[in-house]
XYZ file of C-alpha atoms in Angstrom:
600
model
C 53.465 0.487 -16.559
C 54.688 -0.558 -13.689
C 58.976 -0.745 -14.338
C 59.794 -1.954 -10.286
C 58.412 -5.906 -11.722
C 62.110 -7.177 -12.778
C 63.377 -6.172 -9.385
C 61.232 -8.243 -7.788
C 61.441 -11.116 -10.605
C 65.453 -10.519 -10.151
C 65.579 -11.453 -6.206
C 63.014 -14.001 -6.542
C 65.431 -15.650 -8.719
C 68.240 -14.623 -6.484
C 66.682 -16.512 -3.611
C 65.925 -19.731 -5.259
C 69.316 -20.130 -6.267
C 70.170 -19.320 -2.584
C 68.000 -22.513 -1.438
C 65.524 -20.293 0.286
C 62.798 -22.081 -2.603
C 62.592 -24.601 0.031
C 60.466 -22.318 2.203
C 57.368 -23.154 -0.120
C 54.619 -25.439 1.585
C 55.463 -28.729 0.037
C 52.165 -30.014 -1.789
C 49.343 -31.945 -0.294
C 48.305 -35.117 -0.983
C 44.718 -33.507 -1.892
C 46.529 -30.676 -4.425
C 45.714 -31.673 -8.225
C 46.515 -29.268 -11.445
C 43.164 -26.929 -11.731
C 43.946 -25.132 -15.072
C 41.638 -26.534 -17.908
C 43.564 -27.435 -21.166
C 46.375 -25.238 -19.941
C 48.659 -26.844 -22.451
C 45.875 -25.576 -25.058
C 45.903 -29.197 -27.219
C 42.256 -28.545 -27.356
C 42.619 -25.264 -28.892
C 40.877 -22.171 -26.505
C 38.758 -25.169 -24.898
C 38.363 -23.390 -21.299
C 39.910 -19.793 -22.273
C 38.389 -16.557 -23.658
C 40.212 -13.876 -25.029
C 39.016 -10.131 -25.776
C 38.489 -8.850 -28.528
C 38.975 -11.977 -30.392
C 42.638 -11.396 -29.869
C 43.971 -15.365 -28.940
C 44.511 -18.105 -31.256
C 46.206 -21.481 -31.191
C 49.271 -21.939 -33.249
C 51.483 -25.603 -34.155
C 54.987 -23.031 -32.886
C 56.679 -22.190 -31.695
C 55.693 -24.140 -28.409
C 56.713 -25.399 -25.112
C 55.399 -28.806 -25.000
C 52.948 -30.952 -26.615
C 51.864 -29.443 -30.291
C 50.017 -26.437 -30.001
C 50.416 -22.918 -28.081
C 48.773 -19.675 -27.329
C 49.603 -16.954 -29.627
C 47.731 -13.589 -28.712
C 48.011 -10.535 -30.657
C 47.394 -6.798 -28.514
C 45.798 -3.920 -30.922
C 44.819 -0.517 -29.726
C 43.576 0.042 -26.264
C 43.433 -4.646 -25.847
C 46.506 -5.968 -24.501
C 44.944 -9.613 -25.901
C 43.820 -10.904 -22.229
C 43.049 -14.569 -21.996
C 41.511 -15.874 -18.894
C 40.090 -18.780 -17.597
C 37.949 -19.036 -14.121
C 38.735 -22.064 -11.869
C 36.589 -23.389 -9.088
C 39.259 -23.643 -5.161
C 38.590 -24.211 -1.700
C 38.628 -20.790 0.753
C 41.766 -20.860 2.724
C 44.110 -22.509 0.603
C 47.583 -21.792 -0.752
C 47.998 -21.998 -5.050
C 50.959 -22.004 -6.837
C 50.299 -20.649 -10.474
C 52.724 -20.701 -13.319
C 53.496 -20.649 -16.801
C 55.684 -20.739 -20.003
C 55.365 -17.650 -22.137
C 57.562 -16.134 -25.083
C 57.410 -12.263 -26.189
C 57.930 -8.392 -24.530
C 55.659 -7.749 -21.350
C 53.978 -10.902 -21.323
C 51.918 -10.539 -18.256
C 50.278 -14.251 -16.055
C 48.435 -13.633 -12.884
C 45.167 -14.486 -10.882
C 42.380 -12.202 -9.883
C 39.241 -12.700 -7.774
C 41.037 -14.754 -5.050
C 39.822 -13.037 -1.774
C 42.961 -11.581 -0.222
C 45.885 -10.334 -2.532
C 45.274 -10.496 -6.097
C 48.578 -11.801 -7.303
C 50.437 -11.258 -10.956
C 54.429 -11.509 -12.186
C 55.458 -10.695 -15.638
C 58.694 -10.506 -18.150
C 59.650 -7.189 -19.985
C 61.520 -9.626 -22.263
C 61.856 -13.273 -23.303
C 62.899 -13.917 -26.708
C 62.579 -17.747 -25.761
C 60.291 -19.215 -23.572
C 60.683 -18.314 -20.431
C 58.846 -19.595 -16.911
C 56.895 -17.194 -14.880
C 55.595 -18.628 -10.854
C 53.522 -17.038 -8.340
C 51.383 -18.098 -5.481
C 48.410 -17.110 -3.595
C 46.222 -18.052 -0.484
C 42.291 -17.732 -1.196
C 39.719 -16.408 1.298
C 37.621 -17.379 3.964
C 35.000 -17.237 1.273
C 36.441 -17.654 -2.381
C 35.385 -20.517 -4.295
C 36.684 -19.588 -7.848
C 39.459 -17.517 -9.212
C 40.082 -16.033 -12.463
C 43.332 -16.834 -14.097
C 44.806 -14.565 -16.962
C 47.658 -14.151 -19.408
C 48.131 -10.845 -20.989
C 50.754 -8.460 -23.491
C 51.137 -4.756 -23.551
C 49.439 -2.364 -25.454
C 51.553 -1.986 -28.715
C 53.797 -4.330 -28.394
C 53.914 -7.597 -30.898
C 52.284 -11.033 -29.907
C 53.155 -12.933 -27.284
C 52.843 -16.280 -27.102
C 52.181 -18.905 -23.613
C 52.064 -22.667 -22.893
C 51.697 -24.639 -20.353
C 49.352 -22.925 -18.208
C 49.114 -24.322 -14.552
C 47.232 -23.752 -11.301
C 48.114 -26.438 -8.481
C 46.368 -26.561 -5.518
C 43.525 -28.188 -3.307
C 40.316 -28.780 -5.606
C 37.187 -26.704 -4.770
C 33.792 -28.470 -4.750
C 32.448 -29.119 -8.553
C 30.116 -26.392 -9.759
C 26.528 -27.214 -10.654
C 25.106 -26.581 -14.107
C 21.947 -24.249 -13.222
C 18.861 -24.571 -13.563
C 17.033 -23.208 -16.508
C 15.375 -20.079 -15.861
C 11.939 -19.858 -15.172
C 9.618 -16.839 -15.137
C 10.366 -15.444 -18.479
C 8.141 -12.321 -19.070
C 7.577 -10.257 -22.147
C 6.754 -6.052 -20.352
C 4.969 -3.913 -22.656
C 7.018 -3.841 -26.259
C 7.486 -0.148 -28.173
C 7.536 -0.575 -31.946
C 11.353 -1.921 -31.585
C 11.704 -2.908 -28.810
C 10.750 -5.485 -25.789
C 11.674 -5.200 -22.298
C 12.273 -8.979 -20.665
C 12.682 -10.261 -17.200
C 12.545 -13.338 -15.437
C 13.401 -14.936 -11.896
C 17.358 -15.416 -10.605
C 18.827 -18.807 -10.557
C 20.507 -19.811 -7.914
C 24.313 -20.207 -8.819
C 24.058 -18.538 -11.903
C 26.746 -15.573 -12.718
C 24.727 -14.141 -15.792
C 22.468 -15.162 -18.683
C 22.035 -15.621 -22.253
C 19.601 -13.559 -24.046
C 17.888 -15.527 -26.967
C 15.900 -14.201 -29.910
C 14.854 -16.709 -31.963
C 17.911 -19.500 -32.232
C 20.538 -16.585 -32.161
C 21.949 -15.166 -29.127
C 21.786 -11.791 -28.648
C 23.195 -10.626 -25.156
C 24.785 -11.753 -22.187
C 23.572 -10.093 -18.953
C 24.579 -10.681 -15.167
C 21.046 -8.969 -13.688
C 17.845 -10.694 -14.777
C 16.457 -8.908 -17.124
C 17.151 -7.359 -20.617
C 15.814 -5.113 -23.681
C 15.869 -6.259 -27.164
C 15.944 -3.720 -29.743
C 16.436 -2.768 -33.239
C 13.751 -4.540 -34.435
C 10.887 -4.045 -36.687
C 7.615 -2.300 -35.589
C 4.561 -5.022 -35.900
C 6.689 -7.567 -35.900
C 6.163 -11.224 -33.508
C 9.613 -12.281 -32.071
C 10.327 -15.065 -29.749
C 12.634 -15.129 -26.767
C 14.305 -17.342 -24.331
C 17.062 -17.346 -21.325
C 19.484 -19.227 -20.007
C 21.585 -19.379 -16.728
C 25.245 -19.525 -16.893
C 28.105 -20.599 -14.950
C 31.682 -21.803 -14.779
C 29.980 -25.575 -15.224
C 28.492 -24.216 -18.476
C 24.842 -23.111 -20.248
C 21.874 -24.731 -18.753
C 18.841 -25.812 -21.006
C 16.799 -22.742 -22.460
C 13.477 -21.235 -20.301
C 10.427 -21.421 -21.667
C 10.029 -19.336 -24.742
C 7.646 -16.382 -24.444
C 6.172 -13.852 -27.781
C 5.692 -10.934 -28.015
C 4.763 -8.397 -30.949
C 5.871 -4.896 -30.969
C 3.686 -2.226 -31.532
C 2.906 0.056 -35.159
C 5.286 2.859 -34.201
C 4.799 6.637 -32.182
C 7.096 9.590 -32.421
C 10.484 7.614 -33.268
C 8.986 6.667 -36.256
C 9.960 9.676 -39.196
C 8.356 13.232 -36.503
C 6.108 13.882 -40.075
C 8.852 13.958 -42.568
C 9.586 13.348 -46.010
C 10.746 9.933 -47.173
C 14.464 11.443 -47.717
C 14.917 14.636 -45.594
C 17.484 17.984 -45.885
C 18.474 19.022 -42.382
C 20.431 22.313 -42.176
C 21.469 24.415 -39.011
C 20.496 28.234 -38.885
C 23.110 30.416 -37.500
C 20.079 32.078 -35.756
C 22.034 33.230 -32.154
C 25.791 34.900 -33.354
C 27.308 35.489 -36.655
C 30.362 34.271 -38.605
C 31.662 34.900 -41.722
C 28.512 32.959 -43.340
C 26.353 36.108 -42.808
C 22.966 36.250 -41.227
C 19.976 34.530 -42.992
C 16.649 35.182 -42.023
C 14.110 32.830 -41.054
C 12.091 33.563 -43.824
C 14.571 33.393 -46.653
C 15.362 30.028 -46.064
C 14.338 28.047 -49.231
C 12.064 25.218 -49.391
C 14.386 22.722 -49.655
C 15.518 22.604 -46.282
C 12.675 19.906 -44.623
C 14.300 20.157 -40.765
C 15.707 23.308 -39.797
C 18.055 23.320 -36.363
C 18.409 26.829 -34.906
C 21.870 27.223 -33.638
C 22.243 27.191 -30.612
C 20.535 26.937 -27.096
C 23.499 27.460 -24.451
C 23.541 27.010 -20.870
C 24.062 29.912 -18.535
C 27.015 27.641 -16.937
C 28.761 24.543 -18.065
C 26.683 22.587 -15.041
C 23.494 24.721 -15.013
C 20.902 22.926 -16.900
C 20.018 26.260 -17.915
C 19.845 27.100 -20.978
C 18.961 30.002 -23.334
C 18.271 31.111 -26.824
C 18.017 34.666 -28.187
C 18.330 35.796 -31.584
C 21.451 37.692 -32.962
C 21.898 40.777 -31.734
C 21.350 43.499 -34.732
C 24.963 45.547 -33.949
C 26.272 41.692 -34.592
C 23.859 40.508 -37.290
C 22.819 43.397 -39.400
C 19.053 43.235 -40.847
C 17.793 40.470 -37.920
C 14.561 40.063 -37.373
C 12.286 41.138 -34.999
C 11.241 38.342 -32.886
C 7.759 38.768 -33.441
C 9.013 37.971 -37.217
C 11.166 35.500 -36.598
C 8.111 33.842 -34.551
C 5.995 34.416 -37.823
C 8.229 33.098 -40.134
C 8.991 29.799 -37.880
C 4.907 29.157 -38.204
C 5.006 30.015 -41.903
C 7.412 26.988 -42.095
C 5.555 24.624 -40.125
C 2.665 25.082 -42.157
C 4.662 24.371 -45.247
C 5.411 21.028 -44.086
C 9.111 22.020 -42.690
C 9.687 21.067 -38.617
C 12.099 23.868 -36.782
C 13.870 22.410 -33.409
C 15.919 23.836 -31.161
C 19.837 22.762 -30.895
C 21.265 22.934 -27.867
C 25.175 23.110 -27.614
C 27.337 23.231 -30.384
C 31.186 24.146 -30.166
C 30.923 26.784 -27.496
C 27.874 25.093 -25.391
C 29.148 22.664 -23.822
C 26.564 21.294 -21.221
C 26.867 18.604 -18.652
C 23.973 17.576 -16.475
C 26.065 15.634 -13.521
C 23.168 16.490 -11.360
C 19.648 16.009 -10.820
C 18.938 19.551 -10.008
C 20.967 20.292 -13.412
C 18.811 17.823 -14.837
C 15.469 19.400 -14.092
C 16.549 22.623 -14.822
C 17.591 21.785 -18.386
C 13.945 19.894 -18.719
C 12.513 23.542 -17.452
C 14.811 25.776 -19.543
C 14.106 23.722 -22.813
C 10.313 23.493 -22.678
C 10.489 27.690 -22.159
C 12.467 28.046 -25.341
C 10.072 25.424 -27.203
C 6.951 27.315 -26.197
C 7.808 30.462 -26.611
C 8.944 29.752 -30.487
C 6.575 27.399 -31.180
C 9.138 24.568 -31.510
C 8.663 20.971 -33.161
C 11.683 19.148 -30.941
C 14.915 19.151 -30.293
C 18.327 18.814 -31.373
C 20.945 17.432 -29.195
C 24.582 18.773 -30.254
C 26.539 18.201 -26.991
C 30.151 18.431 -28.091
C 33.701 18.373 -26.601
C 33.512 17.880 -22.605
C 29.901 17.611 -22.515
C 29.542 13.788 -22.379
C 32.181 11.803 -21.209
C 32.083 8.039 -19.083
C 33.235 7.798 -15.737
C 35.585 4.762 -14.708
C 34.322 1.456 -14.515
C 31.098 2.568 -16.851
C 31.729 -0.022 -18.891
C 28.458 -0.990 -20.687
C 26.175 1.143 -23.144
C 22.969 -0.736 -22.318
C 23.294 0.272 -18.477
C 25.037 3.426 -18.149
C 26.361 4.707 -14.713
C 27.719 8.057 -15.207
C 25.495 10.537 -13.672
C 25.793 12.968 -16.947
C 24.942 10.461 -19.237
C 21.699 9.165 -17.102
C 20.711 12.355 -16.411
C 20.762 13.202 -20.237
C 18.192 10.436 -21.477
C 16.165 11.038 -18.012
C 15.915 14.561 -19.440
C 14.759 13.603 -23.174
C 12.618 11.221 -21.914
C 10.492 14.044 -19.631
C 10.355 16.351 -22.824
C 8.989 13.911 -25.227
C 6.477 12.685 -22.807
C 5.907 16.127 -22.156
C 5.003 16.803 -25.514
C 3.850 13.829 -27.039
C 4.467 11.321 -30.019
C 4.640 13.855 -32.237
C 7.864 15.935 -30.595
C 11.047 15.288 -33.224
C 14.036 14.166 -31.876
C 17.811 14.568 -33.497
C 21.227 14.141 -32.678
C 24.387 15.670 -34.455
C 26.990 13.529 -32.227
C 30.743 13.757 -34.112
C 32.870 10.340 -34.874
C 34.793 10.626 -31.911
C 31.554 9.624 -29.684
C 29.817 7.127 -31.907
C 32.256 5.360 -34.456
C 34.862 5.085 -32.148
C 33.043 3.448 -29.770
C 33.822 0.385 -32.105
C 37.479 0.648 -31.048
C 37.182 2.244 -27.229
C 34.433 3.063 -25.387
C 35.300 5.356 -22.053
C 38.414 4.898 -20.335
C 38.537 1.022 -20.960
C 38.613 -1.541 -18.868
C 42.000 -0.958 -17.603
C 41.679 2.672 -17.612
C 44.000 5.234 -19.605
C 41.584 6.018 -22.771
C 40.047 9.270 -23.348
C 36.780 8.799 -21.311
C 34.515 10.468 -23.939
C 35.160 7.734 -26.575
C 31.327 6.116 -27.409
C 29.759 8.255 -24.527
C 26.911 9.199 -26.817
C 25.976 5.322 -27.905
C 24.257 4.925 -24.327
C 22.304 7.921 -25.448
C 21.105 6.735 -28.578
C 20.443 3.023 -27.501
C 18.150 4.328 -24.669
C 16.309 6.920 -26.792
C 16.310 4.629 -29.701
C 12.321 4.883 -29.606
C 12.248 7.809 -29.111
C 15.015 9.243 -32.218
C 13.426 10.898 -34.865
C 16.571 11.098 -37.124
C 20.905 10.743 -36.031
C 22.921 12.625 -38.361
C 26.451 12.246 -36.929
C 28.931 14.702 -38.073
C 31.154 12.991 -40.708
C 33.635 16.228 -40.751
C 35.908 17.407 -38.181
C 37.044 13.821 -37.328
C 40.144 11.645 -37.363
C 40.299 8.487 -39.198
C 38.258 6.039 -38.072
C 38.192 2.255 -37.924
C 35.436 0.521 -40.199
C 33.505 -2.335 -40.116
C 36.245 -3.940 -42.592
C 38.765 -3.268 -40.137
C 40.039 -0.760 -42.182
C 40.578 3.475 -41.295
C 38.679 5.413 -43.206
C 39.370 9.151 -43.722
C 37.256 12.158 -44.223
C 36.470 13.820 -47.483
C 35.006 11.042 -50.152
C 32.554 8.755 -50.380
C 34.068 6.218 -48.565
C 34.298 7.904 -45.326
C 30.556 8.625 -45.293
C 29.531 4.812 -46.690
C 31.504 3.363 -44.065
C 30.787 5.734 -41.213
C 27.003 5.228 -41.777
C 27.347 1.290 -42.768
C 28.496 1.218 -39.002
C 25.079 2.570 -38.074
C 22.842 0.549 -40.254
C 24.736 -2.533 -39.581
C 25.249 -1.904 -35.642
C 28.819 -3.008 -34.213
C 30.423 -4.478 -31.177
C 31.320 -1.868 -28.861
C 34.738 -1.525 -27.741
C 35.445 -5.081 -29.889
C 33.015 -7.261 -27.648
C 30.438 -9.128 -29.041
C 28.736 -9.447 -26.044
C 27.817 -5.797 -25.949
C 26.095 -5.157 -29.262
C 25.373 -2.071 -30.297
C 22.358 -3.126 -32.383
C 21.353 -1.030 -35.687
C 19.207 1.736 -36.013
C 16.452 1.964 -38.861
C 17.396 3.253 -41.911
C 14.713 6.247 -41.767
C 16.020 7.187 -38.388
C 19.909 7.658 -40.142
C 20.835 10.702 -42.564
C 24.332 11.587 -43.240
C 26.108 15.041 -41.658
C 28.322 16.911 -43.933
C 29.867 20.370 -43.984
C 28.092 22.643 -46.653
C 31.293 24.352 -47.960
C 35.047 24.455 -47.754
C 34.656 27.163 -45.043
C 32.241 25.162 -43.110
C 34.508 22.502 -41.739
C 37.173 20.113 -42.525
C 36.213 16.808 -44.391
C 33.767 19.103 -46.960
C 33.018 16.514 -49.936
C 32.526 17.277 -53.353
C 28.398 16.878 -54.577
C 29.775 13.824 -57.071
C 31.471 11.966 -54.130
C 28.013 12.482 -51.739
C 26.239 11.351 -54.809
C 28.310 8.098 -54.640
C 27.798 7.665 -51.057
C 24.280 7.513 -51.658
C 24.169 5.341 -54.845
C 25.957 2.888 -52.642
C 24.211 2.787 -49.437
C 20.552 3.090 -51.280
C 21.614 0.943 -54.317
C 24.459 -0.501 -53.832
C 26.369 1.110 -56.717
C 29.282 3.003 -57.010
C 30.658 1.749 -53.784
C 34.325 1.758 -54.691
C 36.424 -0.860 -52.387
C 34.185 -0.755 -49.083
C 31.010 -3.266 -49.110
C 27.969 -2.356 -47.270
C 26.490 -5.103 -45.142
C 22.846 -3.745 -46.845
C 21.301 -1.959 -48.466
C 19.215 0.801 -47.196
C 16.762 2.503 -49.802
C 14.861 4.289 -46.711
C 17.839 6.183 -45.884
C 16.323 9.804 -44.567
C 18.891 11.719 -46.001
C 21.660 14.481 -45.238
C 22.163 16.892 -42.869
C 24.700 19.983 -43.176
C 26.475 22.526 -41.492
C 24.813 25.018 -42.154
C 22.372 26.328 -43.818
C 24.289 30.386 -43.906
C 27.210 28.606 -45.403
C 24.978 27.057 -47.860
C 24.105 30.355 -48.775
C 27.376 31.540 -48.982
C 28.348 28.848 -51.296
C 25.262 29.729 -53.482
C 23.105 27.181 -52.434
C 25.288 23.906 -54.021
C 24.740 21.994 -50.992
C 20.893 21.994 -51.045
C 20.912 22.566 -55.017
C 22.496 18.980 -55.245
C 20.263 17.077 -52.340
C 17.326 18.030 -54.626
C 18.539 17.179 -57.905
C 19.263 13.865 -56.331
C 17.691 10.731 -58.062
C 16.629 9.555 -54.834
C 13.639 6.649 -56.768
């Protein structure tokens, strides 16, 4: 925060009560008030807040009946803006009434000095002024109103911007050239042709609206394989929406690899401590029982954090006494396979971190990974990047186009293996919390910078390999509260951190609290639910009665205690656990319970 403001408010009072105000440009004869419904009698008419943070209240207020009251909450400081069409070249005074602490009114966009003044404090209402000139070339500015992270709500009133009126914006055109590319079984790719004057465009499946886009063109997803759907565009612009394109259909195909990789309707997923021991012990490939249907071996690590290279070899015997051979533990993998189970390859964990910021990196890890699948005999792979692995650079902003070269050069990477290997390659992810759940609250380092830049980096991941995703088990252990769909924190432990953790997921939620940016729901088959297998296994372990109840409520809708489900997802794949040694240890109650579940 920037504490040097009330210096500068302080002499600008000083010299107005000096006289020296008179030094202002007196007003032209063509300068008019700009600000739309500044006085906000027609509620947010002309304003948009984040987050959903602004509202209209009857008081307190400065004049007329009705003011701004907006309300900051985590990493929003409740901005409300409003852009305004000028003329380049011309001088602006802008100014406002506003009550609170750090109640923040400025204007951005406006070609030379972006301009903003502020209070720390004003118990009553209190007026805030600044001016600016625009540029050669500016024909609209944005003006804003803002709070402080933390602090309570503000409220403002009275909005102006006075100043020579710029040239009225056009509605646009409605967009024409609205093509349907080749669809996957859930999703379609769309494009169409720019419209002159537009600044983005809404995305329209069906009669609902389901993204806003400044490029022109977009990817629906989350929807059902062999299923016709119906889209259409339109331009916008500070004038408004312009009538919708020409719809076009399109049907998406039956379904490839994404679709269940060959396993059972409800799956057990377990990771084999097959590289280092703990105080689990070592289990052998072939002792592992029958129940376990997916079976990770942990872990593939890179040579170097920024290698791409990475490497698996079994236990060493001085560490893990009675290992394998690997000619055995190659024997017992196939022995597996042909009893139905699938055994992948997990690359990171903990101690692996691995981040692919190059494309040299990137190729490498595509190399390194195929070696370690052919020389096993692998099914897939497992992606458990944790800690620093994944994290968003500043200003990457949006999980449908991601920017930051470790994050593109990720799915680049998945995508090359699975086309490598065909529709039949099984794809998982063991992400924690803190990069999917969380991307509800914060995703990167915001949009004014300052959050942990990891927050939601793997949901750009797993909306651009959606296709592709055999199964997501996130890790529901090892995490912080975190904020539900019900706007509630949820904790770790019971049922009702794992019903609303994986509600989240089934229901898909606005990421970083913008509607705009969707992150839409993944099927239930493609969803199972990570837990630790014993006390010792991780914090968060939950009793078998309390994973029961998670279940009976997300499959049945019973036994759901105080959180409701937005569904109800029979096809739910199943559970995932670390690990399958501690399992072991624990005498099997993890898996013992999965199977004795009613899951008809």
């Amino acid at each position: 925060m920037d504490r040097t403001r009330p210096l500068t408010l302080l002499l600008a009072g000083s010299l107005a009560a000096g006289g020296l105000l008179a030094l202002t440009p007196t007003a032209r004869a063509a300068d008019t008030e700009l600000a739309r419904n500044g006085g906000f009698e027609a509620g947010l008419d002309g304003w948009t807040c984040t987050a959903g943070s602004g509202a209209v209240v009857p008081s307190p207020v400065h004049g007329g009946t009705k003011a701004l009251q907006a309300t900051p909450a985590g990493s929003d400081n409740a901005r409300c803006s409003q852009t305004v069409t000028v003329k380049p070249g011309s001088t602006y005074t802008l100014s406002g009434w506003v009550r609170g602490s750090y109640v923040y009114l400025g204007a951005t966009g406006t070609g030379t000095t972006d301009v903003s003044t502020w209070t720390g404090s004003a118990p009553d209402w209190q007026k805030l002024t600044t001016t600016f000139t625009t540029g050669a070339s500016t024909t609209s500015v944005t003006l804003y109103t803002h709070g402080w992270y933390g602090t309570p709500a503000y409220q403002a009133d009275d909005l102006s911007l006075y100043g020579p009126g710029g040239d009225p914006v056009q509605l646009p055109a409605a967009p024409t050239g609205l093509t349907a590319g080749s669809p996957t079984s859930t999703s379609v790719p769309l494009s169409w042709t720019a419209v002159p004057g537009a600044t983005s465009y809404h995305v329209y499946q069906g009669a609902t609206r389901i993204q806003t886009v400044t490029g022109t063109t977009a990817t629906a997803t989350g929807l059902t394989a062999s299923t016709p759907y119906t889209f259409q565009v339109t331009a916008v612009n500070s004038a408004g929406e312009s009538p919708k394109s020409a719809a076009v259909t399109a049907t998406t195909t039956s379904g490839g690899g994404g679709e269940g990789g060959g396993l059972p309707a409800h799956a057990l997923v377990g990771y084999l401590h097959a590289s280092f021991a703990n105080g689990s012990g070592y289990t052998r490939m072939a002792d592992v029982p029958d129940s376990w249907d997916v079976i990770d071996l942990a872990f593939g690590e890179p040579t170097s954090v920024t290698s791409g290279d990475i490497r698996f070899n079994l236990c060493p015997a001085a560490e893990c006494p009675g290992v394998e051979t690997p000619a055995e533990f190659k024997a017992a993998i196939k022995a597996k396979q042909a009893a139905g189970k699938k055994v992948l390859i997990s690359i990171g964990g903990q101690n692996g971190q691995v981040q692919l910021a190059t494309t040299a990196a990137r190729d490498t890890f595509v190399s390194s990974v195929s070696k370690i699948i052919d020389e096993y005999g692998l099914d897939g792979l497992d992606i458990d990047f944790e800690g620093h692995s994944l994290s968003l650079q500043t200003g990457d902003t949006d999980f449908r186009n991601p920017t930051s070269p470790v994050i593109v050069n990720l799915i680049q990477a998945v995508k090359t293996l699975k086309a490598r290997y065909g529709p039949g390659f099984v794809l998982t992810m063991a992400p924690e919390t803190f990069f999917v759940q969380l991307g509800h609250q914060y995703y990167g380092s915001g949009p004014w910078g300052g959050q942990d830049p990891r927050a939601g980096a793997y949901l750009p991941v797993i909306h651009a390999l959606r296709d592709d995703l055999t199964l997501l088990h996130v890790q529901d252990y090892n995490s912080g509260s975190v904020m539900g769909l019900d706007g509630q924190y949820h904790s770790m432990g019971g049922a009702d951190f794992h019903i609303a953790m994986t509600d989240m997921l089934l229901t898909g939620f606005p990421v970083a609290g913008n509607a705009d940016r969707f992150f839409p729901p993944l099927r239930p088959e493609q969803v199972a639910i990570g837990l630790p297998a014993s006390t010792q296994a991780g914090n968060g372990h939950t009793a078998p009665a309390e994973v029961n109840k998670a279940l009976d409520c997300l499959t049945r809708k019973t036994n759901c205690g105080t959180y409701q489900t937005h569904g109800t997802w029979p096809a739910l794949r199943g559970l995932m656990t670390w690990s399958i040694n501690w399992d072991r240890y624990n005498q099997w109650a993890f898996s013992k319970n999965f199977d004795a579940y009613g899951w008809s």
